[in-house]
C-alpha cells in the first residue's frame, strides 16, 4: 500500500529496470522464479480531475496564485476579528473568481473525460484462447496480440508480427501524430511474418525485450527471441517494427501485432505532456505592479494605524462619552490591539489590489486569440489552411519581438524541389527535354530519339533510384507500355516521400531513363531505359542529422554487394578516396552560388569477406539493448568509408511569395532577422541575397571554416575592429556551425558584440541543437530581448520551444514544428500581419487593460483612506458593502473587457503598411515605469477630486433638499461612489478610438445599470439583509438638483485635464502613432474598412476581398467572415 501511494505521488517510479520483458500472448514461463512485471492498463486519461478530487485539487491550484491566496487571507482575517466591512465584501468577489475559473476548468475537463470514454470504449479484436475475441480498447493488456484492419487506428503501440502480405510489411500514415501524410513502410521479422492466421499466431512462443516507454516518436530499441523447434532465434526491433497508437493502417488488409506500450505509456500519450510554460513580458510587469500596490496598501494601513493611536493620545478622543470601552477592551494588550487595528485597516483598503484583474486578463487572452484564426488575410486558399493558436498566453508578446530567428528551407522557400543540374564524373549536366545533356552540348534530335546513357551516368542514376525512402502509390501498376507516356517524357508513377529532395531526384531520374518502379518483398525494382533490373535490399543505413547522409547496401543482379550513399558534401567528400573529387567540389560550389541545394552521391563495392564482417557488426549493434544508437553510429562510420565519388546533384527550392517584402518590413520595424539553416555556406548566402536578408550594398563578414579557438578568436577581433572602422555602412555576418561552436565555447561576449552590430546574421551548417543554443544566447543576453523563432520542420522544434514566441509553418516537412509551436501560419509572409497588426493590437489592449485596472482601484480605495481623517480613524467604511463587492464585478468590468477585445487605435492597413509604428510599442514601452506612474498619479488625483469635490459641495451643515433635511454619511459615500463609477467609465470611453455598437452598449449600459441597480437596492426593504443603511438613500440623492450639479461638475473637472492633455500633446508633440491616427481619419472606404492607401491600391484591395468572398462561397469554406479584426468589428 505504501509503495502504491509513493508511486502515485511520483516518489517511487514503477519501472526500476531500463528494459521491459514481454511474453507474447502472455505465455509466462512455468518454471523458475518468474516475477511478472506490472504494466499500465490501456486507458487513456487526458483529464486532470475526477469526481472525488475536483474540488480539493482545483482549489489548491487556484490558491497557488498570489492574488487569490492574498484575498483568502483577507477573508479569513475578516472572519476572525472585528473588521469595518463584512466578510462578504472580500468573500463574494473571491467566490465569484474561484467559481468562474472552476466552472471553466471543470467544463474543459468534462469534455476531456467524454473524449477519453469514447477512445477507451472503442471495440477492438484480440487473439485469445485460439480465436478472435471482441473487447474494448481499455481492456488490452501488454502482451496481447491485436488485429487491426485497413483504415483503422492502432489502439496501442504494437510490434508488428504479420500482415496479409507475404513479406510481413504494411503501410501506415502518422498524420495524427506528426502531420506527415506520406505512407511509411513497417516490416515484421521473417520468423513471425509467415504466421498469417489466428491459429498459427496462437501457437507462437516468443519474448520481446525492449526499452521502457519514452516520448520520442522515432526511437525504439528492442529485440525479439522466437522459439522454433528447440532453437531460439534473436532478431533486432527498431522504429520500422513499431506501430504507434494514433497512426492509421493504409493499403493493407489487416495486420497482427503484440501490445508493448499501453495507455498512458504509449508514445502518443507521453507526447501529451505540456511544453514548458512561457511567460510574457506583460505578465511580469503585472506582477511588479502588484508588488508596488501591495507596498502602497501596507503603507496606508500602517500610517492609518499610527495616526489612530496618535489621535487617541488625547483622552477625550480615546474614550468619548458616547463610546465607552468595555472592561475587556481596557485590559487588552496594546500590541494585540495595534495588530488588530492594522489588520482592520488592511481589510478596509484591500480593494486596491484588483482581484478580478486575473480573470479579465484570462478572458481577454482566450477570446482575443480567436481573431487570429478568423483573419482571412492569414488564410491560405491553396492549402485551405488558416492560422492556428496553440497558446493564448503570449498574444501580447507578438507586439514585443526584437529578434526573428528563421529557418530557410520550407520557411523562406516553398520546399518544392525541382531538379536543375548535376555533376557526373566531373562533367556538369542539365536536363533538357527529358534528357541529360552535358554542359555546352546541344542536341537537336527529336524527343523520341533518346541518347543512350554512358556507364557512369547510368550508375549515378541507379544510385539516385536506389538510395532513398521514396514509395509508390500502391494503387498504381505498370501498364503494358511500361512507365512512359506516348511522348516518352513523363513517368506516370506517383511517388511519395517524406523528403521533397528525394522525390525530385527520383522523378528526374525517371524522366531521363532510369525509373524506380517499386519495392517487392526485399527487392528494389528499377527499369533502365525500359530494361527491368532487380536489386536485393540487404541493409538500410538511415539518415541522421549528425552523419548528414543515408546509405543502402544492395545486391546487384550480378551478385555484387554494393553500398550507395548520398548526403551533404561535407560528409561525403572527406570519405571519398577516388572519383573526380576536386572537379565535383568546384561544381558543388557553383551549384550553391546559384542558390541550389546540393547532395553528393558515392558508392563502394564490398568483397564477400568485407560484407560478412559488416553484416556481423550490424547485427550486433542492432540487437544491442544498451547504447544502440552509439554502436550503430560507429558501425555506419566503419561502413561508409573508402567511397568512390559518382557526382553531385543541384535541386532548386524557389522562394515563397513576398518573402523579400516581409523581411524588409521586419527590418523597418526595428526587428533583426537571423537565418539559421543546415544548408552549405554558398547556398545559404545566395538565398539570403535573393530574399533580401542580405543587401547587395551590405558588407558581408565571414566567420567560417575555423578549426581552432585561436584562429576563431583572432577572426572575431578582426571583425569587431572592422565594424568599428566602417560603422557607417551596414554589415552582415555569415557563421557556420563549427565556427559557432568554437565562438560560443570561450568567446561568447566578443561573438555577441559582433552579432549585435550586424544588421543581419546568417548561420549555416547548423545542427538543431545549435539553433536552440543561438536563440538561448540572445534570449539570456543582458538586454534580454524578446525572441521569435519560426520554422517548418522537426529540426526547428528545439529553437521554436526555446524562443519567447515559437511559430510553426504548415509546410511539407510534417507537423512537428506546428505541434510544438505557440502559433502556426501557412506562409512566412503572414508573419508581418501577425506581428504588426495582431501583435500591436494585443499589446496596446492588454497594456491599457492592466494599467486601467490599477487606476480604477486607486480611484476606488483612496477616498476610503481620506475618509478616515474625518472619522478619527475609526475604520468606518465610506461605501456600502454591496457597492464594495460589485464595483469590480459588475459596475466597471465590461467596458474595459470589450475595449481589450475590440480596440483598434490605428487602422490595421496603416499598421501593416507602416512597419515603423511597431517601434513605438517595442521594449514594453506602454508598461514601463513612466506610463505606470502616470496612471497611478491620475488615479490619486481623480480620487482626491471625488472626495474633496463632494465634501466642498456638500460641506458642513449644508442642506441639499428643499425641506431643509441634511444628508448623512451614507449619502456622502454614495455621491462619491456615483461620481467615481461615471468618471472611470468615461475615462475608458476617452481611451477608446474604435467605437462599435458593443462598445456603446457596455459603456453607457454600465452607467445605466448602476443607477437602476441602486434605485432597486435602496428603494426596497430586503428581508434577508441585516441592516437597511441604504434604504431610500439613492432616491433621496437623485431628488436633489444640487447633487446632480455636483456629479456633473466633478466628472467634468476630472476629465477636463485629460482632454486638454490629449489635445495639446496630439497637436504639439504628436507621436508617430498619433500621426498615423490623424492620417487614418482622412480616408475611409466603407464596408471593409479599406483605408489609408492611394485610391488605386484601395480599389485593388477591394477587388481582392470580393474575389476572396467568391472563392469562399464556391469552395464552401467554413470560416467566419472576419478578414481582419477591423472587418470583424466593422460588421458589428
mmCIF file of N, CA and C in Angstrom, residues 148-190:
data_model
loop_
_atom_site.group_PDB
_atom_site.id
_atom_site.type_symbol
_atom_site.label_atom_id
_atom_site.label_comp_id
_atom_site.label_asym_id
_atom_site.label_seq_id
_atom_site.Cartn_x
_atom_site.Cartn_y
_atom_site.Cartn_z
ATOM 1 N N UNK A 148 -5.698 -5.485 -36.375
ATOM 2 C CA UNK A 148 -6.155 -4.179 -36.858
ATOM 3 C C UNK A 148 -6.418 -4.293 -38.350
ATOM 4 N N UNK A 149 -7.575 -3.799 -38.800
ATOM 5 C CA UNK A 149 -7.954 -3.886 -40.212
ATOM 6 C C UNK A 149 -7.627 -2.582 -40.934
ATOM 7 N N UNK A 150 -7.754 -2.605 -42.254
ATOM 8 C CA UNK A 150 -7.430 -1.457 -43.098
ATOM 9 C C UNK A 150 -8.231 -0.225 -42.675
ATOM 10 N N UNK A 151 -7.533 0.925 -42.661
ATOM 11 C CA UNK A 151 -8.109 2.242 -42.325
ATOM 12 C C UNK A 151 -8.511 2.379 -40.861
ATOM 13 N N UNK A 152 -8.167 1.384 -40.032
ATOM 14 C CA UNK A 152 -8.404 1.507 -38.591
ATOM 15 C C UNK A 152 -7.189 2.139 -37.919
ATOM 16 N N UNK A 153 -7.422 2.710 -36.752
ATOM 17 C CA UNK A 153 -6.353 3.338 -35.974
ATOM 18 C C UNK A 153 -5.801 2.331 -34.972
ATOM 19 N N UNK A 154 -4.505 2.318 -34.793
ATOM 20 C CA UNK A 154 -3.896 1.391 -33.829
ATOM 21 C C UNK A 154 -4.278 1.805 -32.415
ATOM 22 N N UNK A 155 -4.831 0.871 -31.611
ATOM 23 C CA UNK A 155 -5.307 1.227 -30.261
ATOM 24 C C UNK A 155 -4.202 1.259 -29.197
ATOM 25 N N UNK A 156 -3.040 0.656 -29.507
ATOM 26 C CA UNK A 156 -1.891 0.650 -28.590
ATOM 27 C C UNK A 156 -0.625 0.731 -29.441
ATOM 28 N N UNK A 157 0.524 0.838 -28.788
ATOM 29 C CA UNK A 157 1.792 0.722 -29.511
ATOM 30 C C UNK A 157 2.078 -0.771 -29.719
ATOM 31 N N UNK A 158 2.145 -1.181 -30.988
ATOM 32 C CA UNK A 158 2.275 -2.590 -31.331
ATOM 33 C C UNK A 158 3.611 -2.862 -32.006
ATOM 34 N N UNK A 159 4.171 -4.056 -31.734
ATOM 35 C CA UNK A 159 5.261 -4.565 -32.555
ATOM 36 C C UNK A 159 4.620 -5.451 -33.616
ATOM 37 N N UNK A 160 4.870 -5.127 -34.880
ATOM 38 C CA UNK A 160 4.238 -5.849 -35.986
ATOM 39 C C UNK A 160 4.713 -7.313 -36.021
ATOM 40 N N UNK A 161 3.738 -8.230 -36.039
ATOM 41 C CA UNK A 161 4.055 -9.660 -36.126
ATOM 42 C C UNK A 161 3.868 -10.177 -37.555
ATOM 43 N N UNK A 162 2.738 -9.807 -38.171
ATOM 44 C CA UNK A 162 2.482 -10.268 -39.532
ATOM 45 C C UNK A 162 1.410 -9.400 -40.167
ATOM 46 N N UNK A 163 1.304 -9.519 -41.510
ATOM 47 C CA UNK A 163 0.261 -8.810 -42.253
ATOM 48 C C UNK A 163 -0.267 -9.748 -43.322
ATOM 49 N N UNK A 164 -1.183 -9.265 -44.151
ATOM 50 C CA UNK A 164 -1.735 -10.110 -45.204
ATOM 51 C C UNK A 164 -0.745 -10.277 -46.364
ATOM 52 N N UNK A 165 0.384 -9.576 -46.294
ATOM 53 C CA UNK A 165 1.411 -9.707 -47.325
ATOM 54 C C UNK A 165 2.434 -10.759 -46.921
ATOM 55 N N UNK A 166 2.998 -11.380 -47.917
ATOM 56 C CA UNK A 166 3.941 -12.478 -47.656
ATOM 57 C C UNK A 166 5.171 -11.990 -46.912
ATOM 58 N N UNK A 167 5.639 -10.771 -47.255
ATOM 59 C CA UNK A 167 6.867 -10.271 -46.622
ATOM 60 C C UNK A 167 6.622 -9.648 -45.250
ATOM 61 N N UNK A 168 5.363 -9.626 -44.805
ATOM 62 C CA UNK A 168 5.057 -9.093 -43.475
ATOM 63 C C UNK A 168 5.133 -7.585 -43.370
ATOM 64 N N UNK A 169 5.001 -6.895 -44.507
ATOM 65 C CA UNK A 169 5.073 -5.426 -44.485
ATOM 66 C C UNK A 169 3.675 -4.820 -44.461
ATOM 67 N N UNK A 170 3.611 -3.573 -44.053
ATOM 68 C CA UNK A 170 2.352 -2.829 -44.083
ATOM 69 C C UNK A 170 2.672 -1.351 -44.242
ATOM 70 N N UNK A 171 1.675 -0.589 -44.644
ATOM 71 C CA UNK A 171 1.836 0.855 -44.806
ATOM 72 C C UNK A 171 0.952 1.565 -43.795
ATOM 73 N N UNK A 172 1.514 2.598 -43.194
ATOM 74 C CA UNK A 172 0.742 3.387 -42.218
ATOM 75 C C UNK A 172 0.950 4.870 -42.509
ATOM 76 N N UNK A 173 0.005 5.672 -42.044
ATOM 77 C CA UNK A 173 0.168 7.123 -42.084
ATOM 78 C C UNK A 173 0.116 7.647 -40.659
ATOM 79 N N UNK A 174 1.062 8.522 -40.331
ATOM 80 C CA UNK A 174 1.169 9.061 -38.961
ATOM 81 C C UNK A 174 0.700 10.514 -38.901
ATOM 82 N N UNK A 175 -0.251 10.878 -39.776
ATOM 83 C CA UNK A 175 -0.679 12.276 -39.874
ATOM 84 C C UNK A 175 -1.174 12.816 -38.540
ATOM 85 N N UNK A 176 -1.861 11.979 -37.740
ATOM 86 C CA UNK A 176 -2.400 12.465 -36.465
ATOM 87 C C UNK A 176 -1.315 12.630 -35.405
ATOM 88 N N UNK A 177 -0.139 12.034 -35.646
ATOM 89 C CA UNK A 177 0.960 12.144 -34.674
ATOM 90 C C UNK A 177 1.915 13.274 -35.024
ATOM 91 N N UNK A 178 2.387 13.281 -36.281
ATOM 92 C CA UNK A 178 3.364 14.307 -36.656
ATOM 93 C C UNK A 178 2.978 15.075 -37.912
ATOM 94 N N UNK A 179 1.772 14.804 -38.458
ATOM 95 C CA UNK A 179 1.297 15.558 -39.607
ATOM 96 C C UNK A 179 1.835 15.088 -40.937
ATOM 97 N N UNK A 180 2.734 14.087 -40.928
ATOM 98 C CA UNK A 180 3.306 13.623 -42.193
ATOM 99 C C UNK A 180 2.299 12.714 -42.901
ATOM 100 N N UNK A 181 1.885 13.110 -44.098
ATOM 101 C CA UNK A 181 0.843 12.389 -44.814
ATOM 102 C C UNK A 181 1.404 11.282 -45.706
ATOM 103 N N UNK A 182 2.706 11.248 -45.893
ATOM 104 C CA UNK A 182 3.277 10.195 -46.732
ATOM 105 C C UNK A 182 3.155 8.837 -46.043
ATOM 106 N N UNK A 183 3.052 7.768 -46.868
ATOM 107 C CA UNK A 183 2.932 6.418 -46.321
ATOM 108 C C UNK A 183 4.301 5.937 -45.845
ATOM 109 N N UNK A 184 4.294 5.353 -44.647
ATOM 110 C CA UNK A 184 5.531 4.784 -44.104
ATOM 111 C C UNK A 184 5.409 3.263 -44.124
ATOM 112 N N UNK A 185 6.494 2.597 -44.454
ATOM 113 C CA UNK A 185 6.503 1.138 -44.513
ATOM 114 C C UNK A 185 7.058 0.564 -43.216
ATOM 115 N N UNK A 186 6.321 -0.399 -42.665
ATOM 116 C CA UNK A 186 6.787 -1.108 -41.469
ATOM 117 C C UNK A 186 6.868 -2.593 -41.808
ATOM 118 N N UNK A 187 7.830 -3.266 -41.213
ATOM 119 C CA UNK A 187 8.057 -4.675 -41.556
ATOM 120 C C UNK A 187 8.139 -5.531 -40.296
ATOM 121 N N UNK A 188 7.681 -6.772 -40.451
ATOM 122 C CA UNK A 188 7.786 -7.750 -39.369
ATOM 123 C C UNK A 188 9.048 -8.589 -39.576
ATOM 124 N N UNK A 189 9.514 -9.234 -38.522
ATOM 125 C CA UNK A 189 10.687 -10.102 -38.655
ATOM 126 C C UNK A 189 10.256 -11.362 -39.422
ATOM 127 N N UNK A 190 11.145 -11.982 -40.175
ATOM 128 C CA UNK A 190 10.760 -13.111 -41.052
ATOM 129 C C UNK A 190 10.096 -14.263 -40.310
#
